[in-house]
Every structure is written in C-alpha cells, then in structure tokens.
Amino acid sequence: MRKLNEKVSAAALSAIRNRRGHRPFSANRDGGDTVIASYNVHKCVGVDRRFDPERVAEVISEIDADVIAIQEADKRFGDRSGLLDLASLERDCGLVPVPITTLSSGSHGWHGNMLMIRKGTVQNVRQLKLPGVEPRGALVVNFEFPTGRLRVVAAHFGLLKRSRELQAKAVLASVAQEEEMPTVLIGDLNEWRVGRKSSLSPLSPVFDPASGAVPSFPSRFPVLALDRVLGHPHDLVAAVAVHDSPLARIASDHLPIKAHIDLQAIWERSYGSDAQVRMTAVSS
C-alpha cells in the first residue's frame, strides 16, 4: 500500500509539474557551470512548528550551491536579529554572506533577504526598497566568476497582486540603469499564476516568468510555483528543479529551488574574445 501511495503521489506531482505554463522537465538541458539557489527558510520554523536553524543549515548544505538567496533570514519584529549560524555555514558549506547594510546590528539580511556566496568575487551591491503595502526589499549584486560576470537580483515579493506588479516593475527599472550583463532574478516571488493574469507579467520580455515556474510550495506536497529563478538572456538558465529531500520537506514550508546557470556559454556567445580575455584574467 505504501508503494502504491508513493506511485500515486509521484504521478500527481509529475502532472502538476507539467501543467501548461510551468517549466516542463523536457526544458532542462545538460550543462551549466554555476549553481544558483533560493530558499525561503520561514524564519527557521518547520512544518512541525519547531524552530530549528541547524536543520535549515543542513538543507542548505544539501543544496550545495555556489550562490544562494535566502528569504526570511531575520526575525520580523523587535531587534530583527539573524536566525542562522553564519560561522557554521562558512565552515561546513564554504558560504559567506554578501556584505550589506542591515536594518539592525544583529540582522543578516535586507528586509530578510540574504545572499551567500561560495566562489567568485562581489563587485557591486545595491539594496532596493520595493514599493507596496508591506515592507519588502531586494538585493542587486554583481559577481565576477572565472566564467564571466553575473548579476543576481534576490527578492521577496509581497502578498498582494498589485504590490507584486509594482515590485516587478521596480526590479526592471533598477536593472535597466545598470551595465548590460547576464542576470538572474531569484527568490520567493509569491506568485502562483502563469500567463497574462500573473503579477509577474511586467517582467516580460526581459525575463520569461514561466521559464522558472516549478512547484515549490507547500513543501510536503508542492503544487504552487511561488519561488522562481528567471534568467536574462532566457537561455542563461540551463536547468531548474526543486530540492526535494526528506529534510527539506519538514525544515520549512517552502522547498528550495536550484538552477544550473550556463554562464560561460552566454559570455562566449555575447562577448566573444573579450569574454575569453576577462575569464583568463580572473582565473589566473
């Protein structure tokens, strides 16, 4: 009976994943030189209602990402102190936080958003205060990797559709002000719809909102694609998947999402010999 239930569950999840407008398994391709991930840790409170930062850290270690965006990394009220053991994440995963100006001395993130990096160099950091009813923010960080430069926009959009529409436009306006380079928008964008009714439709055509739509919420039986990873150019992201492990299903109400980025191929295509010179200089 247990095996039958597991087969039914797997079939149901496969049908959900392949719904129209979501990213089908067939869209993933081999390749990718950089792993980008996102994880809403739900203030380190699991679906069993237990506060357990060590459990969350174990899931982050399982993900094994080069760059990871974390949402709800701080307490929401009071001193807004950070909830993760940064020293242990550096020791066990090689991840260090991107330096930012926090809302309080004990915070880890900007409106709860934190970016951690394992390899590469941070070139530039911008902290956006996003419009909307709730206080929300985004981090815009330019990285230099041996395979090229990459901009990562890590965001946590609001619960209201109108707020999300305004926040999507604010992200696009910020990116438009900066130097052209491969860009990833990643985080809990709080939108389950795809197509024209989606609050993320203002992101088109710079980003393709459906390209990163894989169900990640709720963690025990994910049916909604609240967490997204969107690339510009659209073929920057080679593959997207949820990190679905037994521990991840209980550590937070969101499953992490993980993307393989084909950064070197995009740089070689877009910048030719100049990209090769830059990559050689960075790796030497």
C-alpha atoms as a printed R data frame, in Angstrom:
    type eleno elety resid chain resno      x      y       z
1   ATOM     1    CA   MET     A     1  0.000  0.000   0.000
2   ATOM     2    CA   ARG     A     2  2.827  2.383   0.852
3   ATOM     3    CA   LYS     A     3  4.491  1.818  -2.531
4   ATOM     4    CA   LEU     A     4  1.148  2.386  -4.262
5   ATOM     5    CA   ASN     A     5  0.675  5.675  -2.412
6   ATOM     6    CA   GLU     A     6  4.183  6.755  -3.355
7   ATOM     7    CA   LYS     A     7  3.492  5.968  -7.026
8   ATOM     8    CA   VAL     A     8  0.218  7.930  -6.935
9   ATOM     9    CA   SER     A     9  1.970 10.855  -5.237
10  ATOM    10    CA   ALA     A    10  4.801 10.833  -7.786
11  ATOM    11    CA   ALA     A    11  2.319 10.720 -10.680
12  ATOM    12    CA   ALA     A    12  0.331 13.608  -9.203
13  ATOM    13    CA   LEU     A    13  3.450 15.730  -8.717
14  ATOM    14    CA   SER     A    14  4.579 14.979 -12.269
15  ATOM    15    CA   ALA     A    15  1.184 16.082 -13.616
16  ATOM    16    CA   ILE     A    16  1.383 19.281 -11.555
17  ATOM    17    CA   ARG     A    17  4.909 19.983 -12.763
18  ATOM    18    CA   ASN     A    18  3.895 19.573 -16.399
19  ATOM    19    CA   ARG     A    19  0.850 21.834 -16.261
20  ATOM    20    CA   ARG     A    20  0.578 24.365 -19.055
21  ATOM    21    CA   GLY     A    21  2.678 27.437 -18.318
22  ATOM    22    CA   HIS     A    22  5.058 25.668 -15.947
23  ATOM    23    CA   ARG     A    23  8.579 24.637 -16.872
24  ATOM    24    CA   PRO     A    24  8.415 21.021 -18.082
25  ATOM    25    CA   PHE     A    25 11.177 18.541 -17.319
26  ATOM    26    CA   SER     A    26 11.971 18.485 -21.043
27  ATOM    27    CA   ALA     A    27 13.017 22.158 -20.914
28  ATOM    28    CA   ASN     A    28 16.024 21.291 -18.764
29  ATOM    29    CA   ARG     A    29 19.288 20.613 -20.549
30  ATOM    30    CA   ASP     A    30 22.697 19.364 -19.575
31  ATOM    31    CA   GLY     A    31 25.445 21.834 -18.812
32  ATOM    32    CA   GLY     A    32 25.833 24.803 -16.556
33  ATOM    33    CA   ASP     A    33 28.924 25.916 -14.688
34  ATOM    34    CA   THR     A    34 27.389 27.795 -11.749
35  ATOM    35    CA   VAL     A    35 24.679 26.691  -9.323
36  ATOM    36    CA   ILE     A    36 22.252 29.351  -8.046
37  ATOM    37    CA   ALA     A    37 19.640 28.514  -5.411
38  ATOM    38    CA   SER     A    38 16.870 30.148  -3.403
39  ATOM    39    CA   TYR     A    39 15.356 29.120  -0.092
40  ATOM    40    CA   ASN     A    40 12.606 30.726   1.982
41  ATOM    41    CA   VAL     A    41 13.586 29.352   5.387
42  ATOM    42    CA   HIS     A    42 10.346 30.508   7.056
43  ATOM    43    CA   LYS     A    43 12.308 32.056   9.932
44  ATOM    44    CA   CYS     A    44 13.745 28.567  10.574
45  ATOM    45    CA   VAL     A    45 10.337 27.247  11.721
46  ATOM    46    CA   GLY     A    46  9.479 23.938  10.095
47  ATOM    47    CA   VAL     A    47  6.133 22.455   9.163
48  ATOM    48    CA   ASP     A    48  6.257 20.691  12.528
49  ATOM    49    CA   ARG     A    49  6.265 24.194  14.093
50  ATOM    50    CA   ARG     A    50  9.713 23.618  15.553
51  ATOM    51    CA   PHE     A    51 12.325 26.379  15.436
52  ATOM    52    CA   ASP     A    52 15.474 24.632  14.242
53  ATOM    53    CA   PRO     A    53 18.204 26.693  12.495
54  ATOM    54    CA   GLU     A    54 20.566 23.701  12.461
55  ATOM    55    CA   ARG     A    55 18.073 21.726  10.403
56  ATOM    56    CA   VAL     A    56 17.810 24.582   7.914
57  ATOM    57    CA   ALA     A    57 21.613 24.736   7.707
58  ATOM    58    CA   GLU     A    58 21.684 21.021   6.875
59  ATOM    59    CA   VAL     A    59 19.295 21.612   3.980
60  ATOM    60    CA   ILE     A    60 21.485 24.475   2.732
61  ATOM    61    CA   SER     A    61 24.448 22.092   2.852
62  ATOM    62    CA   GLU     A    62 22.472 19.511   0.849
63  ATOM    63    CA   ILE     A    63 21.741 22.081  -1.876
64  ATOM    64    CA   ASP     A    64 25.483 22.620  -2.488
65  ATOM    65    CA   ALA     A    65 25.075 25.945  -4.322
66  ATOM    66    CA   ASP     A    66 27.701 28.472  -5.399
67  ATOM    67    CA   VAL     A    67 25.278 31.319  -4.651
68  ATOM    68    CA   ILE     A    68 22.139 31.042  -2.553
69  ATOM    69    CA   ALA     A    69 19.431 33.625  -1.891
70  ATOM    70    CA   ILE     A    70 17.736 33.204   1.474
71  ATOM    71    CA   GLN     A    71 14.426 34.789   2.436
72  ATOM    72    CA   GLU     A    72 13.139 35.315   5.988
73  ATOM    73    CA   ALA     A    73 16.655 35.075   7.396
74  ATOM    74    CA   ASP     A    74 15.832 37.506  10.248
75  ATOM    75    CA   LYS     A    75 13.200 37.924  12.896
76  ATOM    76    CA   ARG     A    76 10.482 40.179  11.543
77  ATOM    77    CA   PHE     A    77  9.969 42.324  14.638
78  ATOM    78    CA   GLY     A    78 11.948 43.612  17.603
79  ATOM    79    CA   ASP     A    79 15.702 43.656  17.037
80  ATOM    80    CA   ARG     A    80 15.277 41.790  13.724
81  ATOM    81    CA   SER     A    81 18.212 39.563  14.652
82  ATOM    82    CA   GLY     A    82 19.542 36.985  12.212
83  ATOM    83    CA   LEU     A    83 18.485 33.387  12.715
84  ATOM    84    CA   LEU     A    84 21.267 31.355  11.109
85  ATOM    85    CA   ASP     A    85 24.710 30.380  12.398
86  ATOM    86    CA   LEU     A    86 26.859 32.096   9.761
87  ATOM    87    CA   ALA     A    87 30.114 30.717  11.183
88  ATOM    88    CA   SER     A    88 28.933 27.121  10.800
89  ATOM    89    CA   LEU     A    89 27.642 27.777   7.256
90  ATOM    90    CA   GLU     A    90 31.070 29.082   6.303
91  ATOM    91    CA   ARG     A    91 32.814 26.157   7.974
92  ATOM    92    CA   ASP     A    92 30.542 23.409   6.613
93  ATOM    93    CA   CYS     A    93 29.453 24.845   3.249
94  ATOM    94    CA   GLY     A    94 32.077 27.459   2.376
95  ATOM    95    CA   LEU     A    95 29.304 30.063   2.132
96  ATOM    96    CA   VAL     A    96 29.792 33.643   3.292
97  ATOM    97    CA   PRO     A    97 27.185 36.435   3.241
98  ATOM    98    CA   VAL     A    98 27.409 39.211   0.675
99  ATOM    99    CA   PRO     A    99 28.190 42.357   2.711
100 ATOM   100    CA   ILE     A   100 25.203 44.703   3.008
101 ATOM   101    CA   THR     A   101 23.865 47.450   5.267
102 ATOM   102    CA   THR     A   102 21.401 45.673   7.543
103 ATOM   103    CA   LEU     A   103 18.316 47.075   9.264
104 ATOM   104    CA   SER     A   104 19.845 46.447  12.698
105 ATOM   105    CA   SER     A   105 23.231 45.435  14.059
106 ATOM   106    CA   GLY     A   106 22.161 41.811  14.551
107 ATOM   107    CA   SER     A   107 20.354 41.319  11.220
108 ATOM   108    CA   HIS     A   108 21.601 39.056   8.454
109 ATOM   109    CA   GLY     A   109 19.523 40.419   5.592
110 ATOM   110    CA   TRP     A   110 17.851 43.376   3.934
111 ATOM   111    CA   HIS     A   111 14.145 43.037   4.755
112 ATOM   112    CA   GLY     A   112 15.015 39.409   5.466
113 ATOM   113    CA   ASN     A   113 16.838 38.864   2.142
114 ATOM   114    CA   MET     A   114 20.365 37.490   2.313
115 ATOM   115    CA   LEU     A   115 22.743 36.368  -0.418
116 ATOM   116    CA   MET     A   116 25.551 33.930   0.340
117 ATOM   117    CA   ILE     A   117 28.413 33.081  -1.997
118 ATOM   118    CA   ARG     A   118 30.900 30.201  -2.113
119 ATOM   119    CA   LYS     A   119 33.040 31.207  -5.059
120 ATOM   120    CA   GLY     A   120 33.518 34.344  -7.106
121 ATOM   121    CA   THR     A   121 34.018 37.996  -6.201
122 ATOM   122    CA   VAL     A   122 31.430 40.595  -5.223
123 ATOM   123    CA   GLN     A   123 31.797 43.658  -7.454
124 ATOM   124    CA   ASN     A   124 28.843 45.823  -6.551
125 ATOM   125    CA   VAL     A   125 25.822 45.704  -4.223
126 ATOM   126    CA   ARG     A   126 22.588 47.679  -4.385
127 ATOM   127    CA   GLN     A   127 19.787 47.418  -1.847
128 ATOM   128    CA   LEU     A   128 16.321 48.178  -3.194
129 ATOM   129    CA   LYS     A   129 13.353 49.156  -1.100
130 ATOM   130    CA   LEU     A   130 10.443 47.740  -3.064
131 ATOM   131    CA   PRO     A   131  7.082 49.529  -3.351
132 ATOM   132    CA   GLY     A   132  3.909 48.021  -1.914
133 ATOM   133    CA   VAL     A   133  1.798 47.778   1.212
134 ATOM   134    CA   GLU     A   134  4.266 45.590   3.139
135 ATOM   135    CA   PRO     A   135  7.937 46.468   3.717
136 ATOM   136    CA   ARG     A   136  9.817 44.437   1.099
137 ATOM   137    CA   GLY     A   137 13.279 44.581  -0.369
138 ATOM   138    CA   ALA     A   138 15.660 43.183  -2.961
139 ATOM   139    CA   LEU     A   139 19.420 42.842  -3.321
140 ATOM   140    CA   VAL     A   140 21.068 43.548  -6.679
141 ATOM   141    CA   VAL     A   141 24.574 42.129  -6.683
142 ATOM   142    CA   ASN     A   142 27.138 41.950  -9.482
143 ATOM   143    CA   PHE     A   143 29.501 38.979  -9.220
144 ATOM   144    CA   GLU     A   144 32.694 38.133 -11.056
145 ATOM   145    CA   PHE     A   145 33.231 34.418 -11.679
146 ATOM   146    CA   PRO     A   146 36.005 32.677 -13.632
147 ATOM   147    CA   THR     A   147 33.358 32.033 -16.300
148 ATOM   148    CA   GLY     A   148 32.178 35.647 -16.535
149 ATOM   149    CA   ARG     A   149 30.191 38.310 -14.753
150 ATOM   150    CA   LEU     A   150 26.700 37.709 -13.426
151 ATOM   151    CA   ARG     A   151 24.095 39.952 -11.838
152 ATOM   152    CA   VAL     A   152 21.846 38.341  -9.245
153 ATOM   153    CA   VAL     A   153 18.644 40.033  -8.096
154 ATOM   154    CA   ALA     A   154 17.447 38.364  -4.892
155 ATOM   155    CA   ALA     A   155 13.927 39.394  -3.916
156 ATOM   156    CA   HIS     A   156 10.953 38.544  -1.763
157 ATOM   157    CA   PHE     A   157  7.777 39.972  -3.301
158 ATOM   158    CA   GLY     A   158  4.617 40.869  -1.404
159 ATOM   159    CA   LEU     A   159  1.380 39.006  -0.765
160 ATOM   160    CA   LEU     A   160 -0.830 41.407  -2.750
161 ATOM   161    CA   LYS     A   161 -1.017 41.172  -6.533
162 ATOM   162    CA   ARG     A   162 -0.838 44.929  -7.083
163 ATOM   163    CA   SER     A   163  2.245 45.137  -4.867
164 ATOM   164    CA   ARG     A   164  3.942 42.357  -6.823
165 ATOM   165    CA   GLU     A   165  3.246 44.139 -10.103
166 ATOM   166    CA   LEU     A   166  4.857 47.318  -8.764
167 ATOM   167    CA   GLN     A   167  7.779 45.347  -7.357
168 ATOM   168    CA   ALA     A   168  8.383 43.601 -10.698
169 ATOM   169    CA   LYS     A   169  8.483 46.995 -12.431
170 ATOM   170    CA   ALA     A   170 10.873 48.357  -9.784
171 ATOM   171    CA   VAL     A   171 13.272 45.460 -10.348
172 ATOM   172    CA   LEU     A   172 13.227 46.024 -14.112
173 ATOM   173    CA   ALA     A   173 13.845 49.754 -13.659
174 ATOM   174    CA   SER     A   174 16.829 49.042 -11.429
175 ATOM   175    CA   VAL     A   175 18.356 46.526 -13.837
176 ATOM   176    CA   ALA     A   176 17.841 48.922 -16.768
177 ATOM   177    CA   GLN     A   177 20.024 51.512 -15.014
178 ATOM   178    CA   GLU     A   178 22.996 49.176 -14.837
179 ATOM   179    CA   GLU     A   179 25.521 47.733 -17.253
180 ATOM   180    CA   GLU     A   180 24.231 45.010 -19.544
181 ATOM   181    CA   MET     A   181 25.265 41.541 -18.381
182 ATOM   182    CA   PRO     A   182 23.705 38.103 -17.784
183 ATOM   183    CA   THR     A   183 21.155 38.489 -14.987
184 ATOM   184    CA   VAL     A   184 19.255 36.127 -12.710
185 ATOM   185    CA   LEU     A   185 16.144 37.158 -10.775
186 ATOM   186    CA   ILE     A   186 15.619 34.685  -7.965
187 ATOM   187    CA   GLY     A   187 13.593 34.389  -4.777
188 ATOM   188    CA   ASP     A   188 10.154 33.929  -3.308
189 ATOM   189    CA   LEU     A   189  8.093 35.992  -5.747
190 ATOM   190    CA   ASN     A   190  4.818 34.877  -4.121
191 ATOM   191    CA   GLU     A   191  3.055 34.325  -7.448
192 ATOM   192    CA   TRP     A   192  1.468 31.013  -8.422
193 ATOM   193    CA   ARG     A   193 -0.238 32.181 -11.614
194 ATOM   194    CA   VAL     A   194  1.341 31.912 -15.039
195 ATOM   195    CA   GLY     A   195  0.390 33.750 -18.221
196 ATOM   196    CA   ARG     A   196 -1.233 37.150 -18.634
197 ATOM   197    CA   LYS     A   197 -3.016 37.055 -15.272
198 ATOM   198    CA   SER     A   198  0.266 36.704 -13.422
199 ATOM   199    CA   SER     A   199  1.542 39.694 -11.452
200 ATOM   200    CA   LEU     A   200  4.964 38.854 -12.907
201 ATOM   201    CA   SER     A   201  3.883 39.581 -16.489
202 ATOM   202    CA   PRO     A   202  5.519 43.076 -16.338
203 ATOM   203    CA   LEU     A   203  8.870 41.240 -16.250
204 ATOM   204    CA   SER     A   204  8.415 40.216 -19.898
205 ATOM   205    CA   PRO     A   205 10.211 40.308 -22.257
206 ATOM   206    CA   VAL     A   206 13.412 40.846 -20.237
207 ATOM   207    CA   PHE     A   207 12.602 37.745 -18.183
208 ATOM   208    CA   ASP     A   208 10.291 34.849 -19.012
209 ATOM   209    CA   PRO     A   209  8.187 34.325 -15.852
210 ATOM   210    CA   ALA     A   210  7.099 30.826 -16.894
211 ATOM   211    CA   SER     A   211 10.634 29.603 -17.561
212 ATOM   212    CA   GLY     A   212 11.369 29.198 -13.863
213 ATOM   213    CA   ALA     A   213  7.936 28.068 -12.695
214 ATOM   214    CA   VAL     A   214  8.412 24.812 -10.787
215 ATOM   215    CA   PRO     A   215  6.088 23.960  -7.852
216 ATOM   216    CA   SER     A   216  7.836 24.560  -4.510
217 ATOM   217    CA   PHE     A   217  5.014 25.240  -2.032
218 ATOM   218    CA   PRO     A   218  3.855 23.785   0.295
219 ATOM   219    CA   SER     A   219  6.920 21.711   0.974
220 ATOM   220    CA   ARG     A   220  5.150 18.443   1.858
221 ATOM   221    CA   PHE     A   221  3.161 18.397  -1.388
222 ATOM   222    CA   PRO     A   222  4.317 21.237  -3.644
223 ATOM   223    CA   VAL     A   223  1.666 22.489  -6.055
224 ATOM   224    CA   LEU     A   224  2.380 26.249  -6.334
225 ATOM   225    CA   ALA     A   225  5.389 27.843  -8.052
226 ATOM   226    CA   LEU     A   226  5.918 30.640  -5.534
227 ATOM   227    CA   ASP     A   227  9.702 30.501  -5.794
228 ATOM   228    CA   ARG     A   228 11.233 31.361  -9.167
229 ATOM   229    CA   VAL     A   229 14.562 31.662 -10.922
230 ATOM   230    CA   LEU     A   230 14.438 33.692 -14.134
231 ATOM   231    CA   GLY     A   231 17.324 34.366 -16.468
232 ATOM   232    CA   HIS     A   232 18.273 37.058 -18.960
233 ATOM   233    CA   PRO     A   233 19.007 36.035 -21.663
234 ATOM   234    CA   HIS     A   234 16.287 33.407 -21.385
235 ATOM   235    CA   ASP     A   235 18.675 30.528 -22.158
236 ATOM   236    CA   LEU     A   236 21.042 31.537 -19.341
237 ATOM   237    CA   VAL     A   237 19.331 29.011 -17.050
238 ATOM   238    CA   ALA     A   238 20.103 25.501 -18.263
239 ATOM   239    CA   ALA     A   239 18.008 23.624 -15.693
240 ATOM   240    CA   VAL     A   240 15.698 24.329 -12.743
241 ATOM   241    CA   ALA     A   241 14.489 21.894 -10.093
242 ATOM   242    CA   VAL     A   242 13.197 21.887  -6.548
243 ATOM   243    CA   HIS     A   243 15.483 20.416  -3.929
244 ATOM   244    CA   ASP     A   244 13.127 17.751  -2.609
245 ATOM   245    CA   SER     A   245 14.724 15.834   0.252
246 ATOM   246    CA   PRO     A   246 13.109 14.365   3.380
247 ATOM   247    CA   LEU     A   247 14.735 17.070   5.493
248 ATOM   248    CA   ALA     A   248 13.717 19.889   3.136
249 ATOM   249    CA   ARG     A   249 10.095 18.758   3.309
250 ATOM   250    CA   ILE     A   250  9.964 19.442   7.035
251 ATOM   251    CA   ALA     A   251 12.538 22.205   7.671
252 ATOM   252    CA   SER     A   252 10.419 24.971   6.034
253 ATOM   253    CA   ASP     A   253  7.057 25.366   4.341
254 ATOM   254    CA   HIS     A   254  8.906 26.100   1.067
255 ATOM   255    CA   LEU     A   255 11.156 23.722  -0.837
256 ATOM   256    CA   PRO     A   256 14.395 25.285  -2.093
257 ATOM   257    CA   ILE     A   257 14.809 25.762  -5.832
258 ATOM   258    CA   LYS     A   258 18.102 25.152  -7.593
259 ATOM   259    CA   ALA     A   259 19.247 26.274 -11.031
260 ATOM   260    CA   HIS     A   260 22.247 25.462 -13.184
261 ATOM   261    CA   ILE     A   261 23.497 28.572 -14.986
262 ATOM   262    CA   ASP     A   262 25.255 28.338 -18.349
263 ATOM   263    CA   LEU     A   263 27.305 31.472 -17.748
264 ATOM   264    CA   GLN     A   264 30.420 30.703 -19.780
265 ATOM   265    CA   ALA     A   265 28.443 29.806 -22.905
266 ATOM   266    CA   ILE     A   266 26.441 33.035 -22.690
267 ATOM   267    CA   TRP     A   267 29.594 35.120 -22.262
268 ATOM   268    CA   GLU     A   268 31.348 33.417 -25.181
269 ATOM   269    CA   ARG     A   269 28.310 33.948 -27.386
270 ATOM   270    CA   SER     A   270 27.669 37.550 -26.379
271 ATOM   271    CA   TYR     A   271 31.174 38.927 -25.853
272 ATOM   272    CA   GLY     A   272 33.444 36.677 -27.898
273 ATOM   273    CA   SER     A   273 37.190 37.130 -27.462
274 ATOM   274    CA   ASP     A   274 36.737 39.920 -24.893
275 ATOM   275    CA   ALA     A   275 34.986 37.448 -22.625
276 ATOM   276    CA   GLN     A   276 37.810 34.931 -23.027
277 ATOM   277    CA   VAL     A   277 40.398 37.563 -22.050
278 ATOM   278    CA   ARG     A   278 38.378 38.533 -18.958
279 ATOM   279    CA   MET     A   279 37.844 34.924 -17.858
280 ATOM   280    CA   THR     A   280 41.547 34.149 -18.257
281 ATOM   281    CA   ALA     A   281 42.471 37.181 -16.163
282 ATOM   282    CA   VAL     A   282 40.025 36.234 -13.391
283 ATOM   283    CA   SER     A   283 41.108 32.596 -13.218
284 ATOM   284    CA   SER     A   284 44.852 33.378 -13.227
